[in-house]
Tab-separated table of C-alpha atoms and ligand atoms in Angstrom:
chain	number	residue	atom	x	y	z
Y	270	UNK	CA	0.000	0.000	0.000
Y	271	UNK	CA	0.775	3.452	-0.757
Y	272	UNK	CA	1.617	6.092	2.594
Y	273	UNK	CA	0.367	8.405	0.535
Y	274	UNK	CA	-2.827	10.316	-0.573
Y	275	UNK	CA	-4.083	9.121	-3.774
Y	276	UNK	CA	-4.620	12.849	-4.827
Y	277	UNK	CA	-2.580	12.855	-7.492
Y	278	UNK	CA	-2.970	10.182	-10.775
Y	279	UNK	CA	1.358	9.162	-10.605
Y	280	UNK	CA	3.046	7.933	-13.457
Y	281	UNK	CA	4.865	4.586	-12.614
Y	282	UNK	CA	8.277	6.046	-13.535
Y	283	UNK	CA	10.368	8.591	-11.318
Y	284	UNK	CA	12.862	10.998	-12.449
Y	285	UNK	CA	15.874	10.726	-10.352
Y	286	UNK	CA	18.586	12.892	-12.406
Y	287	UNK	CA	18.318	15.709	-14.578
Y	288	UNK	CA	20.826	17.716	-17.409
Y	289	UNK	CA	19.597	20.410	-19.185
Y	290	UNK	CA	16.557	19.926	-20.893
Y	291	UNK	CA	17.064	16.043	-20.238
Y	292	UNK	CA	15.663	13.760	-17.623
Y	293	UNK	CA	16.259	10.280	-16.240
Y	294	UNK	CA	14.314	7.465	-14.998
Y	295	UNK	CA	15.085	4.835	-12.348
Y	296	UNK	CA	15.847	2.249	-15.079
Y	297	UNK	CA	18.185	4.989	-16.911
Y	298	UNK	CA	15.716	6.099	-19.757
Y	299	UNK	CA	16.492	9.389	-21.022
Y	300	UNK	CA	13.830	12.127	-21.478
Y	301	UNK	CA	13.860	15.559	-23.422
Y	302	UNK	CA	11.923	17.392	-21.452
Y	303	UNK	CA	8.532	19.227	-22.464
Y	304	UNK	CA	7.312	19.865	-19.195
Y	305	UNK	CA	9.390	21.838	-17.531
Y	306	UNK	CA	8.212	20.251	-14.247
Y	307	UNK	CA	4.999	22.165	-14.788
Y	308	UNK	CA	6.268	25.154	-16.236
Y	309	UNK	CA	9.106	25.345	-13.426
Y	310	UNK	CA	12.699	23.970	-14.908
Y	311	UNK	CA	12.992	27.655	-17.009
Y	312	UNK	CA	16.846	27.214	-16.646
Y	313	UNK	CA	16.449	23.650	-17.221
Y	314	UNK	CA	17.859	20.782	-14.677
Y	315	UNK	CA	20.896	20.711	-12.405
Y	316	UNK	CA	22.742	23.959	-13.425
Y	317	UNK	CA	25.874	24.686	-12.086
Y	318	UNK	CA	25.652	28.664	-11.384
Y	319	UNK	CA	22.185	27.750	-9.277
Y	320	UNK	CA	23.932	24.820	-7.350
Y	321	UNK	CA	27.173	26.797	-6.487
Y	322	UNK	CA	24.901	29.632	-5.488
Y	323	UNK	CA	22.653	27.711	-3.516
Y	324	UNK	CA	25.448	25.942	-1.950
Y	325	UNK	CA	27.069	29.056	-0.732
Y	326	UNK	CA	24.186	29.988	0.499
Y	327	UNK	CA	23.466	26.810	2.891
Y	328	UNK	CA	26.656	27.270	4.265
Y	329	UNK	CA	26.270	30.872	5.415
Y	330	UNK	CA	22.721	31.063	6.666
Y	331	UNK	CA	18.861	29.184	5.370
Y	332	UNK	CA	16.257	30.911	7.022
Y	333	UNK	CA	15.901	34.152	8.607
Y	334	UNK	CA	12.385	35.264	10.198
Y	335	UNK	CA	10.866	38.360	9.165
Y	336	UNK	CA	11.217	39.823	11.849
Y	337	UNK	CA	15.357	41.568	10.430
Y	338	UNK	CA	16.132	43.157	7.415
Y	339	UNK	CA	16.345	41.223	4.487
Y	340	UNK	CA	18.798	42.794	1.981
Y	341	UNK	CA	18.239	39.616	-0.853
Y	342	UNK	CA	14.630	40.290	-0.595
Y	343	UNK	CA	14.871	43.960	-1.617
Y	344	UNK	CA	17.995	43.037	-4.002
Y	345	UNK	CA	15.295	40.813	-5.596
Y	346	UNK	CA	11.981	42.915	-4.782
Y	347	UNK	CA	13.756	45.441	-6.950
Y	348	UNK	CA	14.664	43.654	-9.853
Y	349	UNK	CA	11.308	41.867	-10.060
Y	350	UNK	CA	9.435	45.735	-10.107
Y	351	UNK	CA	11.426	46.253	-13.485
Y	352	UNK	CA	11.949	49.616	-13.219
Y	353	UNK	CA	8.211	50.177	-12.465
Y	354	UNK	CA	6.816	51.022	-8.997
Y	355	UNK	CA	5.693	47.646	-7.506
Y	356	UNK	CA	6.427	46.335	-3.812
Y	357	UNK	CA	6.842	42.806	-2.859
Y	358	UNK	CA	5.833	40.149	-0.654
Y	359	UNK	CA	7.116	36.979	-0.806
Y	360	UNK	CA	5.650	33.471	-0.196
Y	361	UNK	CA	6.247	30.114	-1.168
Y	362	UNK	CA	3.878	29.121	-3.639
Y	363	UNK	CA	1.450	30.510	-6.440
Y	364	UNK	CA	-1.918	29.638	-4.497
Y	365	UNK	CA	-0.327	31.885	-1.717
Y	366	UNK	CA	0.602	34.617	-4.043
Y	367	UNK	CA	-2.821	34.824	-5.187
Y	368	UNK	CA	-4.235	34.383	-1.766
Y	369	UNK	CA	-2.110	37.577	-1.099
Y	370	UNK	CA	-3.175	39.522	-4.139
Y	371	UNK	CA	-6.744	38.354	-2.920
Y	372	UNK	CA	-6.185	39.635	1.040
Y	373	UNK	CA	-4.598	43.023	-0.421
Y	374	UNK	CA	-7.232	43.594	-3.191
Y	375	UNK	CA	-9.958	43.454	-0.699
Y	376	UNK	CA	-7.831	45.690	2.099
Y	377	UNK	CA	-6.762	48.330	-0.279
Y	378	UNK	CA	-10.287	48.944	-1.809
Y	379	UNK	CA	-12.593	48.529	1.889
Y	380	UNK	CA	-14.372	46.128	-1.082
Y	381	UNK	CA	-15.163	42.638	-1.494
Y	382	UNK	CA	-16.304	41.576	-5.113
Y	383	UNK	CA	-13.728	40.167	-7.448
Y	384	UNK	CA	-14.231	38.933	-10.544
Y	385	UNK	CA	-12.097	35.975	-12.277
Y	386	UNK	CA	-12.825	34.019	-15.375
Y	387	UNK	CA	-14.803	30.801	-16.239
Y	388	UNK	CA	-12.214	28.128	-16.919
Y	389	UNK	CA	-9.171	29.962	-15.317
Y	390	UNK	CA	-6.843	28.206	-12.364
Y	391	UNK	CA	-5.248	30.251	-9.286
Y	392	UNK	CA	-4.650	27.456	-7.221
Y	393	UNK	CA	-6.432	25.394	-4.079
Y	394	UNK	CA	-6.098	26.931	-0.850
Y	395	UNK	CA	-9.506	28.480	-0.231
Y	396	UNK	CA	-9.223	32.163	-1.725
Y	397	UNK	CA	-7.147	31.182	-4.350
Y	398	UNK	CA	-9.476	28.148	-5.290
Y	399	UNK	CA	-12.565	30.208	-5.060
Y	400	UNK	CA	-11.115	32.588	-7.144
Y	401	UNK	CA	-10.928	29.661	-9.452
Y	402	UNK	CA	-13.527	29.373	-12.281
Y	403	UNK	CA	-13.891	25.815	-12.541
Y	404	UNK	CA	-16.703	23.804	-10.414
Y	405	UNK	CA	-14.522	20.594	-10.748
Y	406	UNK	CA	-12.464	21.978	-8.486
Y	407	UNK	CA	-14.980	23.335	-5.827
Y	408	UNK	CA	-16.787	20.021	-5.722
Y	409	UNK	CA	-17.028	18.503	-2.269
Y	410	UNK	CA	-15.451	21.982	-0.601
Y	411	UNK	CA	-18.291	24.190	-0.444
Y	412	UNK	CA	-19.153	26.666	0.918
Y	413	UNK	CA	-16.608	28.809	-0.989
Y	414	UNK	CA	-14.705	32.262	-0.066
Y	415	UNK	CA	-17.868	34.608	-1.088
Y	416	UNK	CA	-18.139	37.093	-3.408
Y	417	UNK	CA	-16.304	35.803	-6.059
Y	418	UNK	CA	-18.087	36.021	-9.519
Y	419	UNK	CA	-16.833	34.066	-13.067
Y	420	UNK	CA	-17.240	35.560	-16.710
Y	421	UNK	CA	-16.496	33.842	-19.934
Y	422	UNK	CA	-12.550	34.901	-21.112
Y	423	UNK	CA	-12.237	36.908	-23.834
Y	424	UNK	CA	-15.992	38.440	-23.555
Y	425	UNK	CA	-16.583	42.058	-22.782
Y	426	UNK	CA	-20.315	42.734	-22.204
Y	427	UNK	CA	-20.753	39.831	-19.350
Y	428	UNK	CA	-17.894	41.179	-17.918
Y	429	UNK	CA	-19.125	45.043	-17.926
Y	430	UNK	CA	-22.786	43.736	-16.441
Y	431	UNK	CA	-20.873	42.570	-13.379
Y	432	UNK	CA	-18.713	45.652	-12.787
Y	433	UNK	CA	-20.457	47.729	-10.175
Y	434	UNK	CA	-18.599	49.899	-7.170
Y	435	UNK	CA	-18.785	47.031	-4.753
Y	436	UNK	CA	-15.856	45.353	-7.072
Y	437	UNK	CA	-12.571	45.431	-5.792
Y	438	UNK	CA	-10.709	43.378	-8.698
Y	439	UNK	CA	-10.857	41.698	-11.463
Y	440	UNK	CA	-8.225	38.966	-11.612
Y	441	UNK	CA	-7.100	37.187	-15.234
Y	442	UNK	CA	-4.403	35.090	-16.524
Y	443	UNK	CA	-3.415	36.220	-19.539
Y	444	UNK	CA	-3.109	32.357	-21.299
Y	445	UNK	CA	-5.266	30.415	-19.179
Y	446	UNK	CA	-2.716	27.647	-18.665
Y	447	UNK	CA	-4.588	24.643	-16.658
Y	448	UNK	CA	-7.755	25.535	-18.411
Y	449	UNK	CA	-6.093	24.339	-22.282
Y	450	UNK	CA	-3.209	27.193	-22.914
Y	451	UNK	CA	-5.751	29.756	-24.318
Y	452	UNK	CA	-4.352	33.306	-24.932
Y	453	UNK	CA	-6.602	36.242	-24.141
Y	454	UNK	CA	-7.297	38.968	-27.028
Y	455	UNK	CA	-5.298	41.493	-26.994
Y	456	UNK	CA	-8.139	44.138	-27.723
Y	457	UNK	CA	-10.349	42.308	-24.663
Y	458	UNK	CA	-7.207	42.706	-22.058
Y	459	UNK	CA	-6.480	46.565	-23.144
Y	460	UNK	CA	-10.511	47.052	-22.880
Y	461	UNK	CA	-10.384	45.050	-19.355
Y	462	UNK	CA	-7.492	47.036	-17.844
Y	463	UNK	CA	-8.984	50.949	-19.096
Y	464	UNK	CA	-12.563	49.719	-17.295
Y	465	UNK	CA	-10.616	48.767	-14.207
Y	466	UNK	CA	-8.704	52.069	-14.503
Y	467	UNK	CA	-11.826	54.379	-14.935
Y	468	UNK	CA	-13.997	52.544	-12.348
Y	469	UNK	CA	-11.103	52.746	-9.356
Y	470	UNK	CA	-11.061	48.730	-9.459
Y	471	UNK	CA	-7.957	46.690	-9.240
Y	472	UNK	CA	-6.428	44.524	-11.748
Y	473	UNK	CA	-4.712	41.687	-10.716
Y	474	UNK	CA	-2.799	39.781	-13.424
Y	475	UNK	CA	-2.429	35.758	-12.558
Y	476	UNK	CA	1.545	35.480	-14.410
Y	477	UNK	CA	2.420	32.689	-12.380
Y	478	UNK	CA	2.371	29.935	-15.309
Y	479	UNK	CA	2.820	32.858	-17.938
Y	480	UNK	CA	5.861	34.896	-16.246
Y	481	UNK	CA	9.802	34.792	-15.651
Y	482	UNK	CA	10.147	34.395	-19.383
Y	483	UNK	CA	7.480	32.216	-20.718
Y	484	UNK	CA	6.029	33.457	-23.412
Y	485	UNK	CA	9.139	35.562	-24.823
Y	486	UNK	CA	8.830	38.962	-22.051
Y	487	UNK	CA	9.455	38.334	-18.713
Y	488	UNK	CA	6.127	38.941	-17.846
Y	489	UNK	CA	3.476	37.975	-20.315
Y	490	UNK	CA	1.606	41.400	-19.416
Y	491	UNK	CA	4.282	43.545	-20.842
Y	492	UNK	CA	2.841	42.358	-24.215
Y	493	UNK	CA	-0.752	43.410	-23.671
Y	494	UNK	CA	0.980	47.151	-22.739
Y	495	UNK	CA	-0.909	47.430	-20.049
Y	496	UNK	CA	0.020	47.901	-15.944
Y	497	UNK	CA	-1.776	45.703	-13.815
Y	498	UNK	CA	-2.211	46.518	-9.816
Y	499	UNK	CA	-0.691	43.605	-8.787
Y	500	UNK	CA	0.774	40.565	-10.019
Y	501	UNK	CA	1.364	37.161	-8.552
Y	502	UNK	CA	4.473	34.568	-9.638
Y	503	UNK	CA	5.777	31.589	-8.448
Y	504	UNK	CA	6.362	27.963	-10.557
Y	505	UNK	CA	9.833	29.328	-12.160
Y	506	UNK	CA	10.761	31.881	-10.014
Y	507	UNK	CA	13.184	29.952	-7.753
Y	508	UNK	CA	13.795	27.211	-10.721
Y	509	UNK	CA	12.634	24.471	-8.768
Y	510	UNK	CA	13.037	25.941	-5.242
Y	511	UNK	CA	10.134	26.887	-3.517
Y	512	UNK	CA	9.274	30.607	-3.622
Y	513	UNK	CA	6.181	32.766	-4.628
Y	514	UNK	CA	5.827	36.522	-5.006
Y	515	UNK	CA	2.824	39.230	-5.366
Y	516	UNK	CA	3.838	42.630	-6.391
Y	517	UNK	CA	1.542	45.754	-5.685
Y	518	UNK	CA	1.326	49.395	-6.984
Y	519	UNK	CA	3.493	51.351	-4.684
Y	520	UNK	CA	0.027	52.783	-3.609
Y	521	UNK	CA	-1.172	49.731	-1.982
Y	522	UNK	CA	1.826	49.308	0.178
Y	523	UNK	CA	-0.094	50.682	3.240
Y	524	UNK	CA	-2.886	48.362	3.194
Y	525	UNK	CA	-0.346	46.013	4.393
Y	526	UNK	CA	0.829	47.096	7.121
Y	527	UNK	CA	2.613	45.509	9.620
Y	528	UNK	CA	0.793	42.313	10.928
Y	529	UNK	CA	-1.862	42.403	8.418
Y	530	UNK	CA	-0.185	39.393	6.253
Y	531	UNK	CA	2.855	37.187	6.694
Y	532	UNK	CA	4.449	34.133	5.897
Y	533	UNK	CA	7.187	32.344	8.344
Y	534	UNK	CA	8.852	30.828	5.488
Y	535	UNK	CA	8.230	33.744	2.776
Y	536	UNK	CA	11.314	35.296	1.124
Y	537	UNK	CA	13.805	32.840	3.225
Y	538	UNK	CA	17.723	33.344	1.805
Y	539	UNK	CA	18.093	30.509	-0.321
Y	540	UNK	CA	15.142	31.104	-1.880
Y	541	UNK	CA	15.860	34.396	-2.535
Y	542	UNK	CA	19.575	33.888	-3.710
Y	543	UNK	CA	18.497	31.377	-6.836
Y	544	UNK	CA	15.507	33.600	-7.717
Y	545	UNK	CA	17.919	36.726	-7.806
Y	546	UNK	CA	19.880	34.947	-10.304
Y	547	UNK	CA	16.631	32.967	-11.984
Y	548	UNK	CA	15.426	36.999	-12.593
Y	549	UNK	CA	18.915	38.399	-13.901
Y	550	UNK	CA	19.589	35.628	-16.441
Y	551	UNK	CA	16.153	35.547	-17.732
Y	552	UNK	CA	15.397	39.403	-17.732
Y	553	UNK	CA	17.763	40.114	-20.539
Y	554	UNK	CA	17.049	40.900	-24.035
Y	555	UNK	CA	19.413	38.015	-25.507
Y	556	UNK	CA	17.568	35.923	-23.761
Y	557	UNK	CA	13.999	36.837	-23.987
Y	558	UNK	CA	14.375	37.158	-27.665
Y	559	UNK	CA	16.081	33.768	-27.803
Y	560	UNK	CA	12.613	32.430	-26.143
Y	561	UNK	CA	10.671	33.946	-28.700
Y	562	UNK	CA	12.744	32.753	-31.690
Y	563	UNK	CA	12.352	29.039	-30.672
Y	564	UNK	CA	8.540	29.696	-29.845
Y	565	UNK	CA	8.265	30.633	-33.409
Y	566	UNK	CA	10.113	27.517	-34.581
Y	567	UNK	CA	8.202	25.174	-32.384
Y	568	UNK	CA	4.758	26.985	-33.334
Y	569	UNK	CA	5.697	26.829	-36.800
Y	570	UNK	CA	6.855	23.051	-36.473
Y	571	UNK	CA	3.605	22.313	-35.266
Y	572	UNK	CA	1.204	24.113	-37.463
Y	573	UNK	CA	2.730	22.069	-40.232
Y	574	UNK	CA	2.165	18.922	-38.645
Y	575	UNK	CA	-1.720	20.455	-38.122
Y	576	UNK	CA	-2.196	20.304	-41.326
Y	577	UNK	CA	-1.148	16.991	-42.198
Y	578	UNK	CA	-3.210	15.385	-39.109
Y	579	UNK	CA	-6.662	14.800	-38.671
Y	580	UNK	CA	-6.389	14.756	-35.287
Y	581	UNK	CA	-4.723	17.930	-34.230
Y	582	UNK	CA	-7.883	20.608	-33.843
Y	583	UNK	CA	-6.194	23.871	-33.024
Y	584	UNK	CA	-2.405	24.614	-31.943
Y	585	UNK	CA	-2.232	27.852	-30.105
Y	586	UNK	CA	0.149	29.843	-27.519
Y	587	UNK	CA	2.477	32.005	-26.563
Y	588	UNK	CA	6.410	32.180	-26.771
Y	589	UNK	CA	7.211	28.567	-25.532
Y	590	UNK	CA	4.073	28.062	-23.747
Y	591	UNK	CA	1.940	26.245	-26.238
Y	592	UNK	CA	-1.185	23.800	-26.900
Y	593	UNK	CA	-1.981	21.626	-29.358
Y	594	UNK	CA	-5.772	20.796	-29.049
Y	595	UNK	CA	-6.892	17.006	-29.681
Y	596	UNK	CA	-9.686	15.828	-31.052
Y	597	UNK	CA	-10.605	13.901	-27.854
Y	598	UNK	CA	-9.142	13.418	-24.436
Y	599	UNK	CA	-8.618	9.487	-24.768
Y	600	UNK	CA	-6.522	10.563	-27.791
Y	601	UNK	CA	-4.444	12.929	-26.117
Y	602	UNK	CA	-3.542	10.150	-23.450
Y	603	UNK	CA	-2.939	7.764	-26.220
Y	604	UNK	CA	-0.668	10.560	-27.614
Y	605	UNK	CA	0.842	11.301	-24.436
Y	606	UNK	CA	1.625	7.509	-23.364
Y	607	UNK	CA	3.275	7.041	-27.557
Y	608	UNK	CA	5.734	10.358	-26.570
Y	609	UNK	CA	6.932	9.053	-23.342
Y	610	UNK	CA	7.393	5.480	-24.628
Y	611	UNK	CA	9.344	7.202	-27.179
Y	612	UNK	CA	11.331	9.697	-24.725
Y	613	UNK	CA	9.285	12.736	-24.672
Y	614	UNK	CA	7.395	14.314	-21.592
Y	615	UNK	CA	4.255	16.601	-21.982
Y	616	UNK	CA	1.723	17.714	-20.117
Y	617	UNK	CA	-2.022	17.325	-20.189
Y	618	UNK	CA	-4.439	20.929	-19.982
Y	619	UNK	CA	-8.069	21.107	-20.002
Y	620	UNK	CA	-9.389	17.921	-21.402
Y	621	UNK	CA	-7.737	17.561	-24.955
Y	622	UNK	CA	-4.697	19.834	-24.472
Y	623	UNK	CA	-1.095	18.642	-25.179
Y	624	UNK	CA	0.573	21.235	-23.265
Y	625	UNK	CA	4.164	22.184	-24.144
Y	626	UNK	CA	6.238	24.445	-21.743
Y	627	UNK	CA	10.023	23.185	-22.581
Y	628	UNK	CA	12.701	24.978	-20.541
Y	629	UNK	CA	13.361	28.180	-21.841
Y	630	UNK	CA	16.948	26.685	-22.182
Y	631	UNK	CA	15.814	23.882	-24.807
Y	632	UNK	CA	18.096	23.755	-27.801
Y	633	UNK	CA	16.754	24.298	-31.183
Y	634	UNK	CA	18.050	20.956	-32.316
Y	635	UNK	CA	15.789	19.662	-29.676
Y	636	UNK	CA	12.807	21.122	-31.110
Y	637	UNK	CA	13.473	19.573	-34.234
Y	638	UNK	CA	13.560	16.087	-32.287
Y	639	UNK	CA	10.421	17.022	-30.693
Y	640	UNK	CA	8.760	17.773	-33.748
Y	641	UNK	CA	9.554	14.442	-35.349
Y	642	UNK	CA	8.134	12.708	-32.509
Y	643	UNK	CA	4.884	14.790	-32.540
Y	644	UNK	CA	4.912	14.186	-36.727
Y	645	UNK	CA	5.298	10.558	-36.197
Y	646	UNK	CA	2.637	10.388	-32.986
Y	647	UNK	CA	0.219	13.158	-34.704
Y	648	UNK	CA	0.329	12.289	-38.237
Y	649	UNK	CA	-0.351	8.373	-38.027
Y	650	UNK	CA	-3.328	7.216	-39.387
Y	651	UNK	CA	-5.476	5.407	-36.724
P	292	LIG	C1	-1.978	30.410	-13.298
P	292	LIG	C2	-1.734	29.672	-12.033
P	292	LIG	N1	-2.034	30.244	-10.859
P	292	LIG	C3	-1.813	29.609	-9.686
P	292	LIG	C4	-1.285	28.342	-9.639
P	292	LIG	C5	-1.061	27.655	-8.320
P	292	LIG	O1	0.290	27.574	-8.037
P	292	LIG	P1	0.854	26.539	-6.926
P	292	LIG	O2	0.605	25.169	-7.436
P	292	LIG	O3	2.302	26.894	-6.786
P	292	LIG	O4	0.100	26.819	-5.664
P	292	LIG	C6	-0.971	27.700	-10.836
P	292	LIG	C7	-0.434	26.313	-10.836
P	292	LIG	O5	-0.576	25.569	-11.777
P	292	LIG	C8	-1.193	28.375	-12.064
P	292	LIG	O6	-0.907	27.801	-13.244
């Protein structure tokens, strides 16, 4: 029997090493890795400037409590507010972020209405999960955090019916990762953000799948041009270590004040050391356009298997955080089941969603591999 609780469906194998963008099993199978470990490995797995940084680190000091100064928490707080005027609190995880963002949206405004889309994921404690716009998720943990209220994504008029001044926020993702790795409109976001604006309400942008690099800027947002209130990150931030982050307007800082929100592990030295260098390797234009380049290649890649496959329904995404949409879920974990048997990981998203979110460090030969094995996988007449 199993010590554990069954709330997760495990694969059989476990990955015991990693290199790069590669992974290995217990019997020795090699990997390439398409997963990033849920959109985590950015830097990809076992690199040597994180563990020598991270080492120094253990040996000097682990945790602090918030209680002293913490000069790698502003060294990092800075660099994540990208020249912009954001202030940060740090946590460990995404759902915490966003139960942050949550706590501060309602203290800043005196409100308690926020609005979040149909479809969308912000995590499971009970804010974030209620933010949440998915019933599968609810089921069996009502009653819910109230006042939360779901619109379609990418529709305007539901959204303006529901916009009244007992909203505090509206919170989005800006490619609804979980939900099937579906980009919002550009025109719908812009629209969004100038109703928040002119109505005093708060927008709180979810970039905790999209950010540190994902989809070609370092945050996802940056490409909508717009400036959300506050933003929530985790998943890559710490490259594996676990560290979340929600950064506010300068102009919420006061609604949390001292003892109003904390976290005893939140912002604790070695997390902060690897996500200080996570954020300065990433944030650089070399980089960033490197991610988009090899987006582009694995996008293009794919379309072209699209249209030699009757199976493949839509491919969509941003930067190297794609989906290729199946024509039914028992094909996609048919498909899924063929790519690992031939040394490929993916991920599953909504119900027919091959998810793709290499490390932003995957070579572009290894695209090419990847797209052989999706030609051979996607192409093959059933
Ligand atoms: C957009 C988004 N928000 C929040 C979360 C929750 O993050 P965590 O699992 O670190 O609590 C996730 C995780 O998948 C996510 O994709």
């Amino acid at each position: 029997m199993s010590y554990l609780f069954p709330n997760y469906s495990r694969k059989s194998i476990e990955l015991i090493k990693g290199k790069d963008n590669l992974l290995f099993d217990q019997n020795g199978k090699e990997y390439l890795d398409f997963t990033s470990g849920i959109g985590v490995m950015n830097l990809g797995y076992n690199d040597a400037e994180l563990n020598q940084i991270l080492a120094e680190q253990a040996a000097k000091i682990w945790h602090t409590p918030n209680l002293y100064t913490n000069q790698l928490q502003e060294k990092l707080a800075q660099k994540l507010a990208n020249n912009q005027e954001y202030v940060a609190f740090f946590c460990n995880s995404g759902t915490e972020a966003n139960e942050a963002a949550i706590k501060l949206a309602r203290k800043a405004t005196g409100k308690s209405k926020i609005i979040t889309c149909i479809n969308s994921f912000h995590g499971r404690t009970y804010g974030a999960m209620s933010a949440t716009g998915q019933e599968s998720i609810h089921q069996g943990f009502e009653p819910l955090v109230p006042d939360f209220v779901y619109v379609p994504f990418n529709e305007l008029a539901p959204l303006t019916q529901v916009l009244d001044d007992k909203t505090a926020a509206v919170m989005l993702e800006l490619v609804q990762g979980e939900g099937g790795v579906l980009p919002a409109e550009q025109a719908w976001v812009q629209k969004v953000a100038g109703l928040c604006k002119e109505q005093g309400i708060l927008l709180i942008i979810d970039e905790i799948q999209t950010g540190i690099g994902r989809t070609g800027s370092f945050y996802a947002y940056e490409q909508y041009q717009i400036e959300p209130d506050i933003v929530t990150l985790a998943k890559a931030l710490g490259n594996g270590l676990p560290v979340g982050a929600m950064l506010g307007k300068k102009a919420l800082a006061q609604a949390f004040a001292p003892g109003s929100h904390g976290s005893t592990f939140g912002g604790n030295k070695l997390a902060m050391q690897v996500a200080e260098n996570v954020v300065t390797r990433i944030n650089t234009k070399e980089f960033l356009q490197q991610v988009q380049q090899k987006g582009t290649l694995l996008l293009n890649g794919l379309n072209q298997i699209a249209a030699q496959s009757t199976q493949v329904q839509d491919v969509r995404g941003i930067g190297l955080m794609l989906g290729i949409e199946l024509s039914s879920s028992e094909l996609l974990t048919e498909v899924m089941t063929q790519l690992e048997a031939a040394g490929l990981l993916t991920l599953r998203a909504g119900s027919k969603v091959l998810r793709l979110l290499p490390p932003l460090t995957i070579k572009e030969a290894e695209i090419e591999q990847a797209l052989q094995l999706f030609s051979a996988v996607l192409t093959k007449e059933g």
